[in-house]
Amino acid sequence: MTKTQEAQQGTGKKSAAASLTTEPGHASPRIALWVLAAAAVLSLGGVVFSLYRLTGMADGLDDTGIMILANSLFSPIIVTVFAGAVAGVATGTFLRGPKQALTMLGAVVLGLATAVIAYASFSVDASIALILALVLLGSAIIGGLFALPRRSVTVTAGLSAALLLLAFMFARGLFESASSVSLFSDPLDEYGAFGTYIPFIAGLACGICAFLYLRRAKAGVKLLGHLLAGAIPGAIWLTSTVIAQIGVEVLLNTGLDEVSPLDSAFLSLSFQSQYNGSMTAMFAGAFCAVLAFGLLMPKAPKPNASEAASGS
């Protein structure tokens, strides 16, 4: 082998290695994936631990504990869906092999680990623990479906925006816990405005975040990719709400003989608010990402008359 061939081979290896991190449509930047993975693990561990601290009982859950668990089930579900999507896109990026299969494998492995931890935390009440474990396993697997699109850079942009949405939700929870705002007070009060406008503002922020990520990545993503990236946070929220409603129904049917009208009304109002907020955030995120793509992406310069004449 000549020196020229060796140099060409070395250049080919370097370009192949670079394509694993920067080539459009094949892999997302590794730094962003590491940040998302760390955030997903920390969020998932924190929310499962908080759920156990909130509802865990040495002798099993009583009726009050089951209602608290039902009212708190949405948070671990949306974090698990997010973590399943992150695990899927990271596995499909870092490991060699069939991308679609590796993506789902990563989501399943994370879901199984989360389910085992959840079951162990509530194992004193076997039926409740099994329902919780299955709900979180299903949430992680469904989250893996969000990582299946071919261009993983688009998914990573959407998940980065979804992380921002989770930060909004966490801040909202802190605000509600620190304030004296009541859900059943006058509908014209501060809570009504807060519940109406925050999802829209969060959606706009997610759309901007997705657009900025794709623009910085210089991946050549077109209009449809920006639309998908901006809609992913709201879609994760909407999917998590559907899973939570199913999980709560199964949980209450298993753990309680009868649900009081007040508890039933509270759950119904809560889910209605979640559906409205998720669809608002999904629309606002997609709209903002598309609008930013149309207004802020640099346009290719048009040839002037002399260049067109010389070309012809």
PDB file of N, CA, C and O in Angstrom, residues 128-189:
ATOM      1  N   ILE A 128     -51.230  -2.784  43.183  1.00  0.00           N
ATOM      2  CA  ILE A 128     -50.940  -1.397  42.835  1.00  0.00           C
ATOM      3  C   ILE A 128     -49.553  -1.291  42.214  1.00  0.00           C
ATOM      4  O   ILE A 128     -49.343  -0.575  41.218  1.00  0.00           O
ATOM      5  N   ALA A 129     -48.594  -2.017  42.775  1.00  0.00           N
ATOM      6  CA  ALA A 129     -47.229  -1.989  42.245  1.00  0.00           C
ATOM      7  C   ALA A 129     -47.182  -2.523  40.822  1.00  0.00           C
ATOM      8  O   ALA A 129     -46.468  -1.985  39.968  1.00  0.00           O
ATOM      9  N   LEU A 130     -47.939  -3.572  40.537  1.00  0.00           N
ATOM     10  CA  LEU A 130     -47.951  -4.143  39.195  1.00  0.00           C
ATOM     11  C   LEU A 130     -48.560  -3.167  38.187  1.00  0.00           C
ATOM     12  O   LEU A 130     -48.032  -3.001  37.078  1.00  0.00           O
ATOM     13  N   ILE A 131     -49.654  -2.515  38.562  1.00  0.00           N
ATOM     14  CA  ILE A 131     -50.268  -1.540  37.662  1.00  0.00           C
ATOM     15  C   ILE A 131     -49.302  -0.396  37.379  1.00  0.00           C
ATOM     16  O   ILE A 131     -49.119   0.012  36.220  1.00  0.00           O
ATOM     17  N   LEU A 132     -48.668   0.116  38.415  1.00  0.00           N
ATOM     18  CA  LEU A 132     -47.733   1.218  38.233  1.00  0.00           C
ATOM     19  C   LEU A 132     -46.566   0.801  37.348  1.00  0.00           C
ATOM     20  O   LEU A 132     -46.139   1.554  36.452  1.00  0.00           O
ATOM     21  N   ALA A 133     -46.040  -0.402  37.560  1.00  0.00           N
ATOM     22  CA  ALA A 133     -44.913  -0.883  36.758  1.00  0.00           C
ATOM     23  C   ALA A 133     -45.307  -1.032  35.289  1.00  0.00           C
ATOM     24  O   ALA A 133     -44.562  -0.628  34.387  1.00  0.00           O
ATOM     25  N   LEU A 134     -46.479  -1.584  35.023  1.00  0.00           N
ATOM     26  CA  LEU A 134     -46.918  -1.774  33.643  1.00  0.00           C
ATOM     27  C   LEU A 134     -47.192  -0.440  32.958  1.00  0.00           C
ATOM     28  O   LEU A 134     -46.893  -0.263  31.766  1.00  0.00           O
ATOM     29  N   VAL A 135     -47.757   0.509  33.698  1.00  0.00           N
ATOM     30  CA  VAL A 135     -48.026   1.831  33.117  1.00  0.00           C
ATOM     31  C   VAL A 135     -46.716   2.518  32.727  1.00  0.00           C
ATOM     32  O   VAL A 135     -46.595   3.086  31.625  1.00  0.00           O
ATOM     33  N   LEU A 136     -45.710   2.459  33.588  1.00  0.00           N
ATOM     34  CA  LEU A 136     -44.433   3.102  33.278  1.00  0.00           C
ATOM     35  C   LEU A 136     -43.689   2.363  32.169  1.00  0.00           C
ATOM     36  O   LEU A 136     -43.026   2.992  31.330  1.00  0.00           O
ATOM     37  N   LEU A 137     -43.787   1.037  32.132  1.00  0.00           N
ATOM     38  CA  LEU A 137     -43.178   0.279  31.034  1.00  0.00           C
ATOM     39  C   LEU A 137     -43.811   0.670  29.701  1.00  0.00           C
ATOM     40  O   LEU A 137     -43.118   0.932  28.712  1.00  0.00           O
ATOM     41  N   GLY A 138     -45.140   0.715  29.670  1.00  0.00           N
ATOM     42  CA  GLY A 138     -45.813   1.134  28.447  1.00  0.00           C
ATOM     43  C   GLY A 138     -45.483   2.560  28.053  1.00  0.00           C
ATOM     44  O   GLY A 138     -45.345   2.877  26.859  1.00  0.00           O
ATOM     45  N   SER A 139     -45.326   3.437  29.046  1.00  0.00           N
ATOM     46  CA  SER A 139     -44.983   4.830  28.752  1.00  0.00           C
ATOM     47  C   SER A 139     -43.620   4.929  28.085  1.00  0.00           C
ATOM     48  O   SER A 139     -43.444   5.692  27.113  1.00  0.00           O
ATOM     49  N   ALA A 140     -42.647   4.168  28.578  1.00  0.00           N
ATOM     50  CA  ALA A 140     -41.311   4.204  27.977  1.00  0.00           C
ATOM     51  C   ALA A 140     -41.324   3.656  26.554  1.00  0.00           C
ATOM     52  O   ALA A 140     -40.666   4.201  25.654  1.00  0.00           O
ATOM     53  N   ILE A 141     -42.077   2.578  26.325  1.00  0.00           N
ATOM     54  CA  ILE A 141     -42.148   2.001  24.979  1.00  0.00           C
ATOM     55  C   ILE A 141     -42.812   2.973  24.007  1.00  0.00           C
ATOM     56  O   ILE A 141     -42.338   3.165  22.879  1.00  0.00           O
ATOM     57  N   ILE A 142     -43.895   3.600  24.445  1.00  0.00           N
ATOM     58  CA  ILE A 142     -44.545   4.594  23.585  1.00  0.00           C
ATOM     59  C   ILE A 142     -43.620   5.787  23.346  1.00  0.00           C
ATOM     60  O   ILE A 142     -43.585   6.355  22.258  1.00  0.00           O
ATOM     61  N   GLY A 143     -42.842   6.150  24.375  1.00  0.00           N
ATOM     62  CA  GLY A 143     -41.860   7.211  24.179  1.00  0.00           C
ATOM     63  C   GLY A 143     -40.845   6.852  23.107  1.00  0.00           C
ATOM     64  O   GLY A 143     -40.392   7.719  22.348  1.00  0.00           O
ATOM     65  N   GLY A 144     -40.473   5.569  23.036  1.00  0.00           N
ATOM     66  CA  GLY A 144     -39.544   5.144  21.993  1.00  0.00           C
ATOM     67  C   GLY A 144     -40.075   5.369  20.595  1.00  0.00           C
ATOM     68  O   GLY A 144     -39.291   5.545  19.647  1.00  0.00           O
ATOM     69  N   LEU A 145     -41.389   5.373  20.428  1.00  0.00           N
ATOM     70  CA  LEU A 145     -41.968   5.619  19.103  1.00  0.00           C
ATOM     71  C   LEU A 145     -41.651   7.023  18.602  1.00  0.00           C
ATOM     72  O   LEU A 145     -41.578   7.246  17.388  1.00  0.00           O
ATOM     73  N   PHE A 146     -41.478   7.980  19.527  1.00  0.00           N
ATOM     74  CA  PHE A 146     -41.137   9.334  19.109  1.00  0.00           C
ATOM     75  C   PHE A 146     -39.723   9.409  18.528  1.00  0.00           C
ATOM     76  O   PHE A 146     -39.392  10.389  17.855  1.00  0.00           O
ATOM     77  N   ALA A 147     -38.884   8.407  18.812  1.00  0.00           N
ATOM     78  CA  ALA A 147     -37.506   8.414  18.321  1.00  0.00           C
ATOM     79  C   ALA A 147     -37.342   7.667  17.007  1.00  0.00           C
ATOM     80  O   ALA A 147     -36.220   7.526  16.522  1.00  0.00           O
ATOM     81  N   LEU A 148     -38.425   7.173  16.412  1.00  0.00           N
ATOM     82  CA  LEU A 148     -38.333   6.361  15.202  1.00  0.00           C
ATOM     83  C   LEU A 148     -38.120   7.139  13.905  1.00  0.00           C
ATOM     84  O   LEU A 148     -37.657   6.545  12.930  1.00  0.00           O
ATOM     85  N   PRO A 149     -38.485   8.425  13.793  1.00  0.00           N
ATOM     86  CA  PRO A 149     -38.234   9.120  12.523  1.00  0.00           C
ATOM     87  C   PRO A 149     -36.787   9.002  12.074  1.00  0.00           C
ATOM     88  O   PRO A 149     -35.863   8.938  12.882  1.00  0.00           O
ATOM     89  N   ARG A 150     -36.600   8.940  10.752  1.00  0.00           N
ATOM     90  CA  ARG A 150     -35.288   8.644  10.183  1.00  0.00           C
ATOM     91  C   ARG A 150     -34.232   9.677  10.562  1.00  0.00           C
ATOM     92  O   ARG A 150     -33.108   9.319  10.869  1.00  0.00           O
ATOM     93  N   ARG A 151     -34.585  10.950  10.547  1.00  0.00           N
ATOM     94  CA  ARG A 151     -33.605  11.987  10.847  1.00  0.00           C
ATOM     95  C   ARG A 151     -33.593  12.251  12.350  1.00  0.00           C
ATOM     96  O   ARG A 151     -34.450  12.962  12.887  1.00  0.00           O
ATOM     97  N   SER A 152     -32.631  11.675  13.028  1.00  0.00           N
ATOM     98  CA  SER A 152     -32.580  11.781  14.481  1.00  0.00           C
ATOM     99  C   SER A 152     -32.280  13.194  14.954  1.00  0.00           C
ATOM    100  O   SER A 152     -32.579  13.540  16.097  1.00  0.00           O
ATOM    101  N   VAL A 153     -31.693  14.038  14.094  1.00  0.00           N
ATOM    102  CA  VAL A 153     -31.436  15.413  14.500  1.00  0.00           C
ATOM    103  C   VAL A 153     -32.750  16.145  14.744  1.00  0.00           C
ATOM    104  O   VAL A 153     -32.851  16.996  15.648  1.00  0.00           O
ATOM    105  N   THR A 154     -33.780  15.818  13.973  1.00  0.00           N
ATOM    106  CA  THR A 154     -35.095  16.418  14.188  1.00  0.00           C
ATOM    107  C   THR A 154     -35.681  15.978  15.515  1.00  0.00           C
ATOM    108  O   THR A 154     -36.258  16.774  16.262  1.00  0.00           O
ATOM    109  N   VAL A 155     -35.532  14.684  15.832  1.00  0.00           N
ATOM    110  CA  VAL A 155     -36.038  14.163  17.103  1.00  0.00           C
ATOM    111  C   VAL A 155     -35.297  14.805  18.270  1.00  0.00           C
ATOM    112  O   VAL A 155     -35.911  15.187  19.277  1.00  0.00           O
ATOM    113  N   THR A 156     -33.982  14.932  18.157  1.00  0.00           N
ATOM    114  CA  THR A 156     -33.200  15.534  19.237  1.00  0.00           C
ATOM    115  C   THR A 156     -33.603  16.986  19.464  1.00  0.00           C
ATOM    116  O   THR A 156     -33.672  17.452  20.602  1.00  0.00           O
ATOM    117  N   ALA A 157     -33.887  17.701  18.391  1.00  0.00           N
ATOM    118  CA  ALA A 157     -34.367  19.077  18.535  1.00  0.00           C
ATOM    119  C   ALA A 157     -35.698  19.108  19.268  1.00  0.00           C
ATOM    120  O   ALA A 157     -35.911  19.939  20.164  1.00  0.00           O
ATOM    121  N   GLY A 158     -36.612  18.194  18.909  1.00  0.00           N
ATOM    122  CA  GLY A 158     -37.898  18.137  19.596  1.00  0.00           C
ATOM    123  C   GLY A 158     -37.760  17.754  21.054  1.00  0.00           C
ATOM    124  O   GLY A 158     -38.467  18.289  21.922  1.00  0.00           O
ATOM    125  N   LEU A 159     -36.848  16.823  21.361  1.00  0.00           N
ATOM    126  CA  LEU A 159     -36.654  16.412  22.748  1.00  0.00           C
ATOM    127  C   LEU A 159     -35.983  17.510  23.565  1.00  0.00           C
ATOM    128  O   LEU A 159     -36.250  17.646  24.768  1.00  0.00           O
ATOM    129  N   SER A 160     -35.117  18.281  22.940  1.00  0.00           N
ATOM    130  CA  SER A 160     -34.542  19.435  23.645  1.00  0.00           C
ATOM    131  C   SER A 160     -35.635  20.429  24.012  1.00  0.00           C
ATOM    132  O   SER A 160     -35.644  20.992  25.120  1.00  0.00           O
ATOM    133  N   ALA A 161     -36.577  20.635  23.094  1.00  0.00           N
ATOM    134  CA  ALA A 161     -37.715  21.498  23.396  1.00  0.00           C
ATOM    135  C   ALA A 161     -38.618  20.876  24.449  1.00  0.00           C
ATOM    136  O   ALA A 161     -39.190  21.581  25.291  1.00  0.00           O
ATOM    137  N   ALA A 162     -38.763  19.531  24.419  1.00  0.00           N
ATOM    138  CA  ALA A 162     -39.576  18.852  25.435  1.00  0.00           C
ATOM    139  C   ALA A 162     -38.966  19.000  26.821  1.00  0.00           C
ATOM    140  O   ALA A 162     -39.689  19.098  27.824  1.00  0.00           O
ATOM    141  N   LEU A 163     -37.632  19.011  26.893  1.00  0.00           N
ATOM    142  CA  LEU A 163     -36.978  19.245  28.182  1.00  0.00           C
ATOM    143  C   LEU A 163     -37.320  20.640  28.706  1.00  0.00           C
ATOM    144  O   LEU A 163     -37.540  20.821  29.910  1.00  0.00           O
ATOM    145  N   LEU A 164     -37.395  21.607  27.811  1.00  0.00           N
ATOM    146  CA  LEU A 164     -37.812  22.947  28.216  1.00  0.00           C
ATOM    147  C   LEU A 164     -39.253  22.934  28.715  1.00  0.00           C
ATOM    148  O   LEU A 164     -39.592  23.621  29.691  1.00  0.00           O
ATOM    149  N   LEU A 165     -40.118  22.146  28.065  1.00  0.00           N
ATOM    150  CA  LEU A 165     -41.509  22.032  28.517  1.00  0.00           C
ATOM    151  C   LEU A 165     -41.581  21.438  29.919  1.00  0.00           C
ATOM    152  O   LEU A 165     -42.364  21.904  30.762  1.00  0.00           O
ATOM    153  N   LEU A 166     -40.770  20.414  30.191  1.00  0.00           N
ATOM    154  CA  LEU A 166     -40.747  19.837  31.539  1.00  0.00           C
ATOM    155  C   LEU A 166     -40.287  20.865  32.566  1.00  0.00           C
ATOM    156  O   LEU A 166     -40.776  20.878  33.702  1.00  0.00           O
ATOM    157  N   ALA A 167     -39.347  21.720  32.169  1.00  0.00           N
ATOM    158  CA  ALA A 167     -38.902  22.779  33.082  1.00  0.00           C
ATOM    159  C   ALA A 167     -40.036  23.752  33.367  1.00  0.00           C
ATOM    160  O   ALA A 167     -40.215  24.210  34.515  1.00  0.00           O
ATOM    161  N   PHE A 168     -40.851  24.066  32.349  1.00  0.00           N
ATOM    162  CA  PHE A 168     -42.028  24.912  32.554  1.00  0.00           C
ATOM    163  C   PHE A 168     -42.995  24.257  33.538  1.00  0.00           C
ATOM    164  O   PHE A 168     -43.550  24.918  34.420  1.00  0.00           O
ATOM    165  N   MET A 169     -43.224  22.955  33.370  1.00  0.00           N
ATOM    166  CA  MET A 169     -44.150  22.248  34.252  1.00  0.00           C
ATOM    167  C   MET A 169     -43.637  22.222  35.682  1.00  0.00           C
ATOM    168  O   MET A 169     -44.404  22.377  36.640  1.00  0.00           O
ATOM    169  N   PHE A 170     -42.335  22.029  35.819  1.00  0.00           N
ATOM    170  CA  PHE A 170     -41.749  22.023  37.163  1.00  0.00           C
ATOM    171  C   PHE A 170     -41.895  23.391  37.814  1.00  0.00           C
ATOM    172  O   PHE A 170     -42.252  23.506  38.993  1.00  0.00           O
ATOM    173  N   ALA A 171     -41.651  24.444  37.036  1.00  0.00           N
ATOM    174  CA  ALA A 171     -41.797  25.805  37.571  1.00  0.00           C
ATOM    175  C   ALA A 171     -43.251  26.087  37.930  1.00  0.00           C
ATOM    176  O   ALA A 171     -43.538  26.742  38.941  1.00  0.00           O
ATOM    177  N   ARG A 172     -44.183  25.573  37.106  1.00  0.00           N
ATOM    178  CA  ARG A 172     -45.597  25.771  37.415  1.00  0.00           C
ATOM    179  C   ARG A 172     -45.965  25.071  38.718  1.00  0.00           C
ATOM    180  O   ARG A 172     -46.720  25.612  39.540  1.00  0.00           O
ATOM    181  N   GLY A 173     -45.444  23.860  38.914  1.00  0.00           N
ATOM    182  CA  GLY A 173     -45.716  23.155  40.162  1.00  0.00           C
ATOM    183  C   GLY A 173     -45.186  23.908  41.368  1.00  0.00           C
ATOM    184  O   GLY A 173     -45.853  23.981  42.411  1.00  0.00           O
ATOM    185  N   LEU A 174     -43.983  24.483  41.234  1.00  0.00           N
ATOM    186  CA  LEU A 174     -43.439  25.275  42.334  1.00  0.00           C
ATOM    187  C   LEU A 174     -44.300  26.489  42.616  1.00  0.00           C
ATOM    188  O   LEU A 174     -44.534  26.856  43.773  1.00  0.00           O
ATOM    189  N   PHE A 175     -44.794  27.128  41.552  1.00  0.00           N
ATOM    190  CA  PHE A 175     -45.631  28.310  41.737  1.00  0.00           C
ATOM    191  C   PHE A 175     -46.930  27.944  42.454  1.00  0.00           C
ATOM    192  O   PHE A 175     -47.363  28.644  43.377  1.00  0.00           O
ATOM    193  N   GLU A 176     -47.555  26.850  42.021  1.00  0.00           N
ATOM    194  CA  GLU A 176     -48.832  26.463  42.627  1.00  0.00           C
ATOM    195  C   GLU A 176     -48.663  26.045  44.083  1.00  0.00           C
ATOM    196  O   GLU A 176     -49.513  26.316  44.921  1.00  0.00           O
ATOM    197  N   SER A 177     -47.536  25.358  44.381  1.00  0.00           N
ATOM    198  CA  SER A 177     -47.315  24.938  45.758  1.00  0.00           C
ATOM    199  C   SER A 177     -46.969  26.110  46.663  1.00  0.00           C
ATOM    200  O   SER A 177     -47.243  26.073  47.868  1.00  0.00           O
ATOM    201  N   ALA A 178     -46.376  27.152  46.094  1.00  0.00           N
ATOM    202  CA  ALA A 178     -45.981  28.306  46.898  1.00  0.00           C
ATOM    203  C   ALA A 178     -47.072  29.356  47.005  1.00  0.00           C
ATOM    204  O   ALA A 178     -46.977  30.272  47.823  1.00  0.00           O
ATOM    205  N   SER A 179     -48.124  29.253  46.176  1.00  0.00           N
ATOM    206  CA  SER A 179     -49.190  30.243  46.193  1.00  0.00           C
ATOM    207  C   SER A 179     -50.431  29.651  46.847  1.00  0.00           C
ATOM    208  O   SER A 179     -50.519  28.466  47.129  1.00  0.00           O
ATOM    209  N   SER A 180     -51.410  30.489  47.051  1.00  0.00           N
ATOM    210  CA  SER A 180     -52.677  30.065  47.664  1.00  0.00           C
ATOM    211  C   SER A 180     -53.796  29.982  46.634  1.00  0.00           C
ATOM    212  O   SER A 180     -54.965  30.088  46.983  1.00  0.00           O
ATOM    213  N   VAL A 181     -53.452  29.806  45.350  1.00  0.00           N
ATOM    214  CA  VAL A 181     -54.442  29.759  44.296  1.00  0.00           C
ATOM    215  C   VAL A 181     -55.239  28.464  44.411  1.00  0.00           C
ATOM    216  O   VAL A 181     -54.683  27.387  44.584  1.00  0.00           O
ATOM    217  N   SER A 182     -56.544  28.565  44.331  1.00  0.00           N
ATOM    218  CA  SER A 182     -57.414  27.402  44.470  1.00  0.00           C
ATOM    219  C   SER A 182     -58.036  27.047  43.131  1.00  0.00           C
ATOM    220  O   SER A 182     -58.457  27.925  42.369  1.00  0.00           O
ATOM    221  N   LEU A 183     -58.105  25.753  42.826  1.00  0.00           N
ATOM    222  CA  LEU A 183     -58.683  25.291  41.569  1.00  0.00           C
ATOM    223  C   LEU A 183     -60.173  25.554  41.510  1.00  0.00           C
ATOM    224  O   LEU A 183     -60.737  25.773  40.442  1.00  0.00           O
ATOM    225  N   PHE A 184     -60.849  25.534  42.652  1.00  0.00           N
ATOM    226  CA  PHE A 184     -62.302  25.652  42.670  1.00  0.00           C
ATOM    227  C   PHE A 184     -62.768  27.057  43.045  1.00  0.00           C
ATOM    228  O   PHE A 184     -63.883  27.245  43.480  1.00  0.00           O
ATOM    229  N   SER A 185     -61.918  28.057  42.848  1.00  0.00           N
ATOM    230  CA  SER A 185     -62.322  29.432  43.124  1.00  0.00           C
ATOM    231  C   SER A 185     -62.925  30.046  41.868  1.00  0.00           C
ATOM    232  O   SER A 185     -63.204  29.372  40.879  1.00  0.00           O
ATOM    233  N   ASP A 186     -63.128  31.349  41.895  1.00  0.00           N
ATOM    234  CA  ASP A 186     -63.757  32.060  40.790  1.00  0.00           C
ATOM    235  C   ASP A 186     -63.007  31.795  39.479  1.00  0.00           C
ATOM    236  O   ASP A 186     -61.789  31.937  39.421  1.00  0.00           O
ATOM    237  N   PRO A 187     -63.694  31.418  38.391  1.00  0.00           N
ATOM    238  CA  PRO A 187     -62.988  31.125  37.140  1.00  0.00           C
ATOM    239  C   PRO A 187     -62.314  32.331  36.509  1.00  0.00           C
ATOM    240  O   PRO A 187     -61.529  32.169  35.576  1.00  0.00           O
ATOM    241  N   LEU A 188     -62.605  33.522  36.981  1.00  0.00           N
ATOM    242  CA  LEU A 188     -61.944  34.707  36.440  1.00  0.00           C
ATOM    243  C   LEU A 188     -60.710  35.097  37.239  1.00  0.00           C
ATOM    244  O   LEU A 188     -60.134  36.155  36.999  1.00  0.00           O
ATOM    245  N   ASP A 189     -60.279  34.232  38.155  1.00  0.00           N
ATOM    246  CA  ASP A 189     -59.150  34.588  39.008  1.00  0.00           C
ATOM    247  C   ASP A 189     -57.825  34.338  38.290  1.00  0.00           C
ATOM    248  O   ASP A 189     -57.760  34.016  37.112  1.00  0.00           O
TER     249      ASP A 189
END
